[in-house]
Short mmCIF file of C-alpha atoms in Angstrom, two decimals:
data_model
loop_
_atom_site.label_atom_id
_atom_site.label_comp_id
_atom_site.label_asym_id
_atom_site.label_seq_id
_atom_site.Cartn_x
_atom_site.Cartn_y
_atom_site.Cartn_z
CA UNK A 716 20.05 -79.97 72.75
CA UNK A 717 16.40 -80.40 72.59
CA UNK A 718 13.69 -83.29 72.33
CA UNK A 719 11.87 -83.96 69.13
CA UNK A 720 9.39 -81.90 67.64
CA UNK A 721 6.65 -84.39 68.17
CA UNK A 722 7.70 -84.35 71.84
CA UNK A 723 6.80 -81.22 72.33
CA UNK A 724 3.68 -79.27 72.99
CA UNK A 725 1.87 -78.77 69.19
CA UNK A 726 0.31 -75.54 70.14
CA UNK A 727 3.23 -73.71 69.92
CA UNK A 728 3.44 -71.06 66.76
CA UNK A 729 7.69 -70.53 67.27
CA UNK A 730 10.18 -72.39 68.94
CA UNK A 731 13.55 -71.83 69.58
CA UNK A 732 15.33 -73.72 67.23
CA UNK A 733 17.72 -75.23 69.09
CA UNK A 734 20.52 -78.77 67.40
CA UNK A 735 18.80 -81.63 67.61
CA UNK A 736 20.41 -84.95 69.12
CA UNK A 737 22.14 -87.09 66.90
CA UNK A 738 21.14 -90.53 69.14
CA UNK A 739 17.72 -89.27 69.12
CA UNK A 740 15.65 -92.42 68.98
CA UNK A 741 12.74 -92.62 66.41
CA UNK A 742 13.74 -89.83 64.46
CA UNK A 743 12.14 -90.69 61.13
CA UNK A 744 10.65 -88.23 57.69
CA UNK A 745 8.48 -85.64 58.99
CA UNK A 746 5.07 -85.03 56.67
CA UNK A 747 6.13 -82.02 55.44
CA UNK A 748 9.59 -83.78 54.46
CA UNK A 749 7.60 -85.87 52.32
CA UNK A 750 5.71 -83.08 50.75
CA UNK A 751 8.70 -81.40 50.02
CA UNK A 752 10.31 -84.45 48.04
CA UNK A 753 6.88 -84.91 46.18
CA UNK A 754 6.87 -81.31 45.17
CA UNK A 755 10.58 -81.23 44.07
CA UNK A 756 9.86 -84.61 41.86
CA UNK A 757 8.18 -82.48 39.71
CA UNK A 758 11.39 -80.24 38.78
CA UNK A 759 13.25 -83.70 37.97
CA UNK A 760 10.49 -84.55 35.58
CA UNK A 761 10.57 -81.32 33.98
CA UNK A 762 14.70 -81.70 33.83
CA UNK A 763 14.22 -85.66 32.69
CA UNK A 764 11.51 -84.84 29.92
CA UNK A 765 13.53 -82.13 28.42
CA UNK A 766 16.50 -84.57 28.37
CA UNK A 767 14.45 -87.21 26.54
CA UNK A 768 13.30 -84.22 24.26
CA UNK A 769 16.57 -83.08 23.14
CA UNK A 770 18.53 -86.87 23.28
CA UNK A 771 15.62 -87.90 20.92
CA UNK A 772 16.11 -84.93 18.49
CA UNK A 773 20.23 -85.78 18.21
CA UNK A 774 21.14 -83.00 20.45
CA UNK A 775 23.86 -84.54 22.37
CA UNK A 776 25.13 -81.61 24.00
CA UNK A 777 22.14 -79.64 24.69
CA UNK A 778 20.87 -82.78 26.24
CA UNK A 779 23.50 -83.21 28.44
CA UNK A 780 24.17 -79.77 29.31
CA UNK A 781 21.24 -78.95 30.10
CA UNK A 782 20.20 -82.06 32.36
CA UNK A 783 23.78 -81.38 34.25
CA UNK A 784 22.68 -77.72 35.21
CA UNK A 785 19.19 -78.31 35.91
CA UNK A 786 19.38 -81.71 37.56
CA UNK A 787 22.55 -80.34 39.86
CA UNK A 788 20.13 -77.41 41.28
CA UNK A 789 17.33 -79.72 42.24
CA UNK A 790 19.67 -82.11 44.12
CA UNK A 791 21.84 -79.73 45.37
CA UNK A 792 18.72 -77.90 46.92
CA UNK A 793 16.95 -80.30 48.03
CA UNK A 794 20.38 -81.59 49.89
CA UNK A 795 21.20 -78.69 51.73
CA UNK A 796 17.41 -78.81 52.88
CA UNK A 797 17.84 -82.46 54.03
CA UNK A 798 20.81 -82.47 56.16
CA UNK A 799 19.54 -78.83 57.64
CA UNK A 800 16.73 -80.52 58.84
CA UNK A 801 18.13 -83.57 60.26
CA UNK A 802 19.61 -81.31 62.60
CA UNK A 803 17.41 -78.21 63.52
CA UNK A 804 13.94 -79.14 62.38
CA UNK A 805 11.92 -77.68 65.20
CA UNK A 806 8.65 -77.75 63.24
CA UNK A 807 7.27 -74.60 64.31
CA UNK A 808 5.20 -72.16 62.13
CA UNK A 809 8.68 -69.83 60.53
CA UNK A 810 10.35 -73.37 60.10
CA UNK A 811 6.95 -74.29 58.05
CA UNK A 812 6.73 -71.51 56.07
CA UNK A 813 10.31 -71.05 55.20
CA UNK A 814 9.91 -74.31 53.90
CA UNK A 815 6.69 -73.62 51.62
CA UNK A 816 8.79 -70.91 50.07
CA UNK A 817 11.82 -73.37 49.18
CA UNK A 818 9.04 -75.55 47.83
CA UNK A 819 7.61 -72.47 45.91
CA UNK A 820 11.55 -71.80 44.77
CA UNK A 821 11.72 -75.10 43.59
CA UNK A 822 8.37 -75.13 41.21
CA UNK A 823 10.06 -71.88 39.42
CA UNK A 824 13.03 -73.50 38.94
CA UNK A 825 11.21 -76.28 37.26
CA UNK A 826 8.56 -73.77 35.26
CA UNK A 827 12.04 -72.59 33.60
CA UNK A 828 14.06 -76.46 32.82
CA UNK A 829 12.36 -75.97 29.38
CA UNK A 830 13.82 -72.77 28.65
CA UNK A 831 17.31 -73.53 29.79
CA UNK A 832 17.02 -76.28 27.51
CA UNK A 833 15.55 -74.89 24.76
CA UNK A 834 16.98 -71.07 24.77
CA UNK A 835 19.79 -71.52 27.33
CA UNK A 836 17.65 -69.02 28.89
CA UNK A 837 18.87 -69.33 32.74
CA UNK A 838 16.75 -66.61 34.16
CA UNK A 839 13.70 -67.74 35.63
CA UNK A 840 15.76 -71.42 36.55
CA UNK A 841 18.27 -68.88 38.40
CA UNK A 842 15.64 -67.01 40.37
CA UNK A 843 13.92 -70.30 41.68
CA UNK A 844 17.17 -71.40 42.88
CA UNK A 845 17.96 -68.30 44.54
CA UNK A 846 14.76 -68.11 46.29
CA UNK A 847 15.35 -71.84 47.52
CA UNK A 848 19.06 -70.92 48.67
CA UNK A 849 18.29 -67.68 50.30
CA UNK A 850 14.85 -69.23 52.32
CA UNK A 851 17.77 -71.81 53.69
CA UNK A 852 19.33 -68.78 54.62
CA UNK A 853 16.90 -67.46 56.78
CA UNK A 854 16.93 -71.27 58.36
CA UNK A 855 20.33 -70.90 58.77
CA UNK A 856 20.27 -67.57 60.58
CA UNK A 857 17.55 -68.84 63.49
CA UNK A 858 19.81 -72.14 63.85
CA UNK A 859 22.57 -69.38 64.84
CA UNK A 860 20.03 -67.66 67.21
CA UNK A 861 19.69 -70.68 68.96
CA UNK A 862 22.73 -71.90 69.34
CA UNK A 863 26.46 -70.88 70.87
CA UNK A 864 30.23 -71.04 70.23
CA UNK A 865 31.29 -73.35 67.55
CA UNK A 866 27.82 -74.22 66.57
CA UNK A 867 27.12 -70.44 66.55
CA UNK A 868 30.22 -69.60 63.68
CA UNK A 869 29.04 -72.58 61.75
CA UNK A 870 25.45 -71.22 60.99
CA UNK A 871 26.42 -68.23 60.26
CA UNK A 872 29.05 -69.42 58.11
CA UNK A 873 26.65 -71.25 56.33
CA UNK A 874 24.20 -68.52 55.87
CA UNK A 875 27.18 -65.93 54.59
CA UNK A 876 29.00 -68.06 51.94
CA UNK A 877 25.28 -69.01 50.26
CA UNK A 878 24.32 -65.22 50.11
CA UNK A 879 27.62 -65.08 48.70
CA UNK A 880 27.35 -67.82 46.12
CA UNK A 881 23.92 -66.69 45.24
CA UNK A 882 25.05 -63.01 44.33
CA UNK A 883 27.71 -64.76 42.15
CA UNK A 884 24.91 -66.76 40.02
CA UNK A 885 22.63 -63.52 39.69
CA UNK A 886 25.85 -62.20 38.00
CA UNK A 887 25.64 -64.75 35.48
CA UNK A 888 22.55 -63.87 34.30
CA UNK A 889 24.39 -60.81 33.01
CA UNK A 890 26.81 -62.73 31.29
CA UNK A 891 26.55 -64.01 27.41
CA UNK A 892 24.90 -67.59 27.36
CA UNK A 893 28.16 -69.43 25.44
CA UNK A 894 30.08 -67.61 28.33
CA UNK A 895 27.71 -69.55 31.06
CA UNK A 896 28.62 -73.14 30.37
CA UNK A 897 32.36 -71.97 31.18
CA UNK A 898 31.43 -70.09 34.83
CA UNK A 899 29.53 -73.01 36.12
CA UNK A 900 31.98 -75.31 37.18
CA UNK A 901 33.07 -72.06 39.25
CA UNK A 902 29.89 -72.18 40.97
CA UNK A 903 29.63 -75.68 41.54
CA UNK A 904 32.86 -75.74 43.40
CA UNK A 905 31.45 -72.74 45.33
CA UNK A 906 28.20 -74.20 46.64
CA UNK A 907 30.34 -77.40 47.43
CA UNK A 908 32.65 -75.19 49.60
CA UNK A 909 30.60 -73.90 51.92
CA UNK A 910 29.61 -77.18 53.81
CA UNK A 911 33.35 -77.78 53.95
CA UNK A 912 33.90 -74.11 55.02
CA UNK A 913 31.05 -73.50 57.61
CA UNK A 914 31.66 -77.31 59.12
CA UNK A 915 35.75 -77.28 59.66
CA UNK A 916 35.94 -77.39 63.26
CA UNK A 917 32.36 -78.21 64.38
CA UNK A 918 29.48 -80.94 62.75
CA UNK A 919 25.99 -79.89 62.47
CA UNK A 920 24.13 -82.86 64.69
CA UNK A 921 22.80 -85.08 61.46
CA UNK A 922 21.06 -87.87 62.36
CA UNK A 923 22.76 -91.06 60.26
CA UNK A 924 19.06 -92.82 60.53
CA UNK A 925 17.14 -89.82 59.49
CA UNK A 926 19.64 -89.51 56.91
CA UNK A 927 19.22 -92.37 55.07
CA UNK A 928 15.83 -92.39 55.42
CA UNK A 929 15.31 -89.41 53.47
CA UNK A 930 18.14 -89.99 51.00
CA UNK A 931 15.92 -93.73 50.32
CA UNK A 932 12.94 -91.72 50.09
CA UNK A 933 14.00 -89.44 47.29
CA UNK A 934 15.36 -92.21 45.47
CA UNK A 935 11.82 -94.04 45.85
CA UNK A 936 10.45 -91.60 44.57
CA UNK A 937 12.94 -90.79 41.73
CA UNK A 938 12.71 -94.48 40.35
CA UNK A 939 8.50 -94.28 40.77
CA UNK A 940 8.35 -90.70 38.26
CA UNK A 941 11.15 -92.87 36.22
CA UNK A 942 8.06 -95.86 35.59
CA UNK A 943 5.71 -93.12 35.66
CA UNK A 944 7.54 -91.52 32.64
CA UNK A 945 7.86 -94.72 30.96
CA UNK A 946 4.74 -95.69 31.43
CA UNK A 947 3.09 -92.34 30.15
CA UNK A 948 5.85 -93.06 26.63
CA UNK A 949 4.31 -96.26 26.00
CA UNK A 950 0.72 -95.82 26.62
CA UNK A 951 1.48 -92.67 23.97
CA UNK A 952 2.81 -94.90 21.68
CA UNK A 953 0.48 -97.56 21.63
CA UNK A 954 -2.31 -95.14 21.13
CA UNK A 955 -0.88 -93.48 18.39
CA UNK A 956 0.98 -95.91 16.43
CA UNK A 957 -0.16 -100.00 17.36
CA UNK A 958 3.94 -101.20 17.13
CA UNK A 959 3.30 -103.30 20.38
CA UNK A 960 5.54 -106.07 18.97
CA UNK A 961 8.90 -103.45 19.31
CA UNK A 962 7.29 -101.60 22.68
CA UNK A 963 6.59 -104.21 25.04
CA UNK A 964 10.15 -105.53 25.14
CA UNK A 965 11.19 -101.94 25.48
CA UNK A 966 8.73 -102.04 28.40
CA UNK A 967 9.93 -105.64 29.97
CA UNK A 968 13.59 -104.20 29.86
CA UNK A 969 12.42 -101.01 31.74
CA UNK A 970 10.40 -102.48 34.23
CA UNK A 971 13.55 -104.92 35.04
CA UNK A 972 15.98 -102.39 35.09
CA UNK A 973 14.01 -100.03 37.75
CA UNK A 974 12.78 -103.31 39.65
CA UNK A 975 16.69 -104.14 40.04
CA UNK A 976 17.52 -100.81 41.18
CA UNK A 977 15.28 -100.39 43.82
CA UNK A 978 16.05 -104.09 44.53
CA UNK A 979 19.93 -102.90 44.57
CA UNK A 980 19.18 -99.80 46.90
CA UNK A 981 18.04 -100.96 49.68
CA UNK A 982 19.28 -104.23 49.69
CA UNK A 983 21.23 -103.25 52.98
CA UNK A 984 20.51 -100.52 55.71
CA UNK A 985 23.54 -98.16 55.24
CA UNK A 986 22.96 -95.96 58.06
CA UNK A 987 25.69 -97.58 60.50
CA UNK A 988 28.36 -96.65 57.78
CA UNK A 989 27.53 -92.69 58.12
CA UNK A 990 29.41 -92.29 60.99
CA UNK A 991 31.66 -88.87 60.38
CA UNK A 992 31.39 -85.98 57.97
CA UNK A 993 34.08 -87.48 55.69
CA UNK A 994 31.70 -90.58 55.25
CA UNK A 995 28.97 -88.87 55.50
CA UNK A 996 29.59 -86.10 52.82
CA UNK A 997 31.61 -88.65 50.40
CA UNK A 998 28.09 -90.59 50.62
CA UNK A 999 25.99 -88.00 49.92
CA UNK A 1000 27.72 -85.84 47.34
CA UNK A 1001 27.94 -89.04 45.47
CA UNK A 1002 24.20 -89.06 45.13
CA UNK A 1003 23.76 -86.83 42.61
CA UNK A 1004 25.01 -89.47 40.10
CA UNK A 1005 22.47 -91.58 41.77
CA UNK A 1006 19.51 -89.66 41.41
CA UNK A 1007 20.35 -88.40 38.40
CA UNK A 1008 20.94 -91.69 36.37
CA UNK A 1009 17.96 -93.05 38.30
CA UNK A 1010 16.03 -90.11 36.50
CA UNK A 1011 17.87 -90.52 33.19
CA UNK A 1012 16.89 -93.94 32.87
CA UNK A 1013 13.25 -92.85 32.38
CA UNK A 1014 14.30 -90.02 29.79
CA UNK A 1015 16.28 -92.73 27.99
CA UNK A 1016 13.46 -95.44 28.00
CA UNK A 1017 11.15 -92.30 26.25
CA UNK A 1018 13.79 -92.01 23.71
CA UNK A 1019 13.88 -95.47 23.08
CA UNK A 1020 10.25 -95.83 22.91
CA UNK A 1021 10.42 -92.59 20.57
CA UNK A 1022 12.79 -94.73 18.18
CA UNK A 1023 10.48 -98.05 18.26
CA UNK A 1024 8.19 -95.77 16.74
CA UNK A 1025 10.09 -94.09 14.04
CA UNK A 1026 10.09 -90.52 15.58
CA UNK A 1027 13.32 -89.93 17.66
CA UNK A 1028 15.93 -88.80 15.04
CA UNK A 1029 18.74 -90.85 16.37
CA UNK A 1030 20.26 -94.79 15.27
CA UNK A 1031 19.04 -98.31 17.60
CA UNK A 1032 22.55 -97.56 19.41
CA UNK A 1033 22.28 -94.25 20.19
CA UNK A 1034 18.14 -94.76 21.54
CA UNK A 1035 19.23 -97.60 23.48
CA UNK A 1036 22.70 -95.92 24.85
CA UNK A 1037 19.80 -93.71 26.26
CA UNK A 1038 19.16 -96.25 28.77
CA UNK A 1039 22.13 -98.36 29.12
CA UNK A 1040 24.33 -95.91 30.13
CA UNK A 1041 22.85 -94.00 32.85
CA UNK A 1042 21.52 -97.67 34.11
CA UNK A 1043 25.23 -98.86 33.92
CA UNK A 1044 26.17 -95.50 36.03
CA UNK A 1045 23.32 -96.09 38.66
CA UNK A 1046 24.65 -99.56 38.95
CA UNK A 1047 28.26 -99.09 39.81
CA UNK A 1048 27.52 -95.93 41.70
CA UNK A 1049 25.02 -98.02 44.11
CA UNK A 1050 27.53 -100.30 44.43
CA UNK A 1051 30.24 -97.87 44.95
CA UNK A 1052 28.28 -95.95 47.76
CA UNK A 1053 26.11 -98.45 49.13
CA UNK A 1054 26.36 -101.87 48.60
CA UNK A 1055 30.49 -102.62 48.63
CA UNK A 1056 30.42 -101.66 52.54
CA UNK A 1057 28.33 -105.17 53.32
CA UNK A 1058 30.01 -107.47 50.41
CA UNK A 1059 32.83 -109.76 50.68
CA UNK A 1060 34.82 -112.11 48.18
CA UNK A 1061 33.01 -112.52 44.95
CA UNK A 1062 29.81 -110.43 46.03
CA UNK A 1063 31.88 -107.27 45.60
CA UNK A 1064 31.91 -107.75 41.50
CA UNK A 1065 28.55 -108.78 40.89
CA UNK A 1066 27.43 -105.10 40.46
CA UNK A 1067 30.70 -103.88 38.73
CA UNK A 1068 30.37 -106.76 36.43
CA UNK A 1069 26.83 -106.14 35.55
CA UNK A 1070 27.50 -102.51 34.65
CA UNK A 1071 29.69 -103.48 32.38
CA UNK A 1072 27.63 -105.83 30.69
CA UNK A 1073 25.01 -103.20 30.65
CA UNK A 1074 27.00 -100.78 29.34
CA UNK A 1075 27.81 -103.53 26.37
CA UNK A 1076 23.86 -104.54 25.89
CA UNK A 1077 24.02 -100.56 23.91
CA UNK A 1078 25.93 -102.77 21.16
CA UNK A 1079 22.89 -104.90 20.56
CA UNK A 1080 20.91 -101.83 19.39
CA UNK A 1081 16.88 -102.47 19.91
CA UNK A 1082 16.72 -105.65 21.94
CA UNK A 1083 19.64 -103.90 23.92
CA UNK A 1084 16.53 -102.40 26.74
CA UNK A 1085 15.56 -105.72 27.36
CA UNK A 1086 18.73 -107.36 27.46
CA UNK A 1087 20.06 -104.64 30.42
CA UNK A 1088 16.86 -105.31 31.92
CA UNK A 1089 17.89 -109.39 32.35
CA UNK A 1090 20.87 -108.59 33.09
CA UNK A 1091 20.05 -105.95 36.17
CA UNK A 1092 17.69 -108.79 37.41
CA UNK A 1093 20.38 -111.65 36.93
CA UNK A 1094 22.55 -109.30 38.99
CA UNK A 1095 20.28 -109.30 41.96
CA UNK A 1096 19.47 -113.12 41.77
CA UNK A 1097 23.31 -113.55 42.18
CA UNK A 1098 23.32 -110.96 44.74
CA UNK A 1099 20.43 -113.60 46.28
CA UNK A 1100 22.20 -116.79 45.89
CA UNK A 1101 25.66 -115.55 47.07
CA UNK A 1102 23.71 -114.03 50.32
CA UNK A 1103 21.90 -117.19 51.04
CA UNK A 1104 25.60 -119.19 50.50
CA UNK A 1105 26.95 -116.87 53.06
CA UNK A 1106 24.55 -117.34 55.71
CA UNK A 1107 24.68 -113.53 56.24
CA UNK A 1108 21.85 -112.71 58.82
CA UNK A 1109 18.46 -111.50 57.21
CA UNK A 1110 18.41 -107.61 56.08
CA UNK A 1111 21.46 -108.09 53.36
CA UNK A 1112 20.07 -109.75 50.98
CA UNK A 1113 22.42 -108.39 47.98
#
């Protein structure tokens, strides 16, 4: 085991990286942590603008095709990164650089979202995510170097079953595109494997804290390029067409909605409930339905700020089904991950019940944006009052 990073002398270029402890106090997102979720936000608006693109055009499938692959190689990346460095980041010079180039592998991946969407043309996507998996690799083969035994097999493990897995995707490049959409669930289950694989009879030293930390940052960030997108929709529209009577409830709705769900998210610290791989892994596989509904509720609010305008190709339902139901999704999935663990009694269906009546504001057609919005914030004002009933102490306020 090892002291932090920061605890250590700064002048030196390479370290031996070494597990790092999982009690370690202060352990909190390093700067280049942040960079690297900032840089990675910008393949999740590529994937969520080419989702609003082709939802707003009629193409169902395309659209969520398309958003499934991408969205799952930008989380799925940026995971394995995450939990890596929870529990090896040494911060030297290799571990910086190694890191640029995942960053680098991650703006390819996003330079070729519109072509997957488009042309279901996977190359250049597949080659940014291969450069991403194999620079964890190299990660992966120092953490062996500085470790023994158990801790030894894991890394390597680790490092052998994603050269593995990555071979297998270049060998879908070769394969015909309608042939693609078949293999991929095949891959899917193979990147998921190798955690399992790699960690059956020793844990890599994740820090729970550090952890959630990161896991709240990414989802800060998701819900800010959400507003961002949103924001950028409207402004468009306003300039170009005047309809300010049909946008700004469009607008209100939005702002609600992602207002609630940051509200909803860290309502409660949820770091004391990572306590084992099982909980640990259940937690954070689950946020890919997080992240990626957070993301899809921007894409869906450009759709239906596309249709207040006359130019998305798609009926009132369908443009505001664009928002409702990933919204309805991020709601029960918060709750299913996050928020259940600190409720009791009647608390535990506020957030069930207001995905549901989300999911039934898509019935309403055009005011449906704005009527998910008041609901979303009616949820958290119940979440409120039943806290304040409870006399729960301060910090769980949903």
């Amino acid at each position: 085991m090892t002291s932090s990073p920061t605890a250590q002398t700064r002048d030196v270029v390479v370290r031996r990286m070494v597990p790092r402890r999982r009690d370690e106090a202060h352990r909190t997102a390093t700067p280049l942590e942040l960079f690297f979720d900032l840089c990675f936000v910008v393949a999740v608006a590529q994937a969520g603008r080419q989702l609003a693109v082709a939802l707003a055009e009629g193409h169902l499938r395309v659209a969520l095709a398309g958003f499934v692959l991408a969205f799952f190689a930008i989380w799925w990346a940026w995971m394995n990164f995450t939990w890596f460095a929870s529990a090896y980041d040494c911060d030297d010079v290799p571990y910086r650089v190694t890191t640029l180039v995942q960053i680098t592998g991650a703006l390819i991946l996003a330079a070729g979202i519109p072509r997957l969407f488009t042309d279901q043309d996977f190359t250049l996507s597949v080659l940014g995510y291969v450069v991403m998996r194999l620079a964890q690799v190299v990660q992966w083969l120092r953490a062996a170097q500085g470790s023994q035994g158990a801790a030894r097999r894991m890394a390597r493990g680790y490092a052998a079953g994603i050269v593995l897995v990555q071979a297998g995707w270049v060998l879908v490049l070769l394969l015909p595109h309608s042939a693609v959409l078949w293999v991929f669930p095949l891959g899917v289950v193979a990147e998921l494997a190798v955690p399992a694989v790699a960690e059956r009879r020793v844990q890599s030293p994740w820090h729970p804290h550090h952890i959630a930390e990161r896991y709240g940052l990414f989802t800060l960030i998701v819900l800010g390029e959400t507003v961002s997108a949103a924001t950028v929709a409207v402004q468009s529209a306003v300039d170009g067409h005047e309809a300010l009577g049909k946008l700004v409830p469009i607008a209100v709705g939005g702002l609600l909605l992602c207002f609630a769900a940051w509200w909803i998210y860290f309502a409660a610290p949820i770091h004391q409930h990572l306590k084992s791989n099982r909980q640990a892994f259940a937690w954070g596989y689950g946020h890919y339905v997080v992240f990626g509904s957070a993301a899809a509720i921007g894409a869906g609010l450009e759709v239906a700020v596309e249709h207040a305008v006359g130019k998305a190709h798609i009926s009132a339902v369908a443009a505001t089904a664009a928002v409702t139901v990933p919204g309805a999704l991020y709601l029960f999935t918060v709750w299913l991950l996050h928020s259940r663990h600190g409720k009791q009694g009647v608390a535990q269906a506020v957030l069930p019940a207001a995905a549901a009546l989300v999911l039934l504001c898509t019935l309403l057609g055009e005011p449906g944006v704005l009527a998910a919005g008041l609901v979303a914030a009616a949820a958290v004002a119940a979440g409120v009052g039943l806290h304040a009933r409870s006399g729960q102490p301060t910090g769980t306020i949903d």
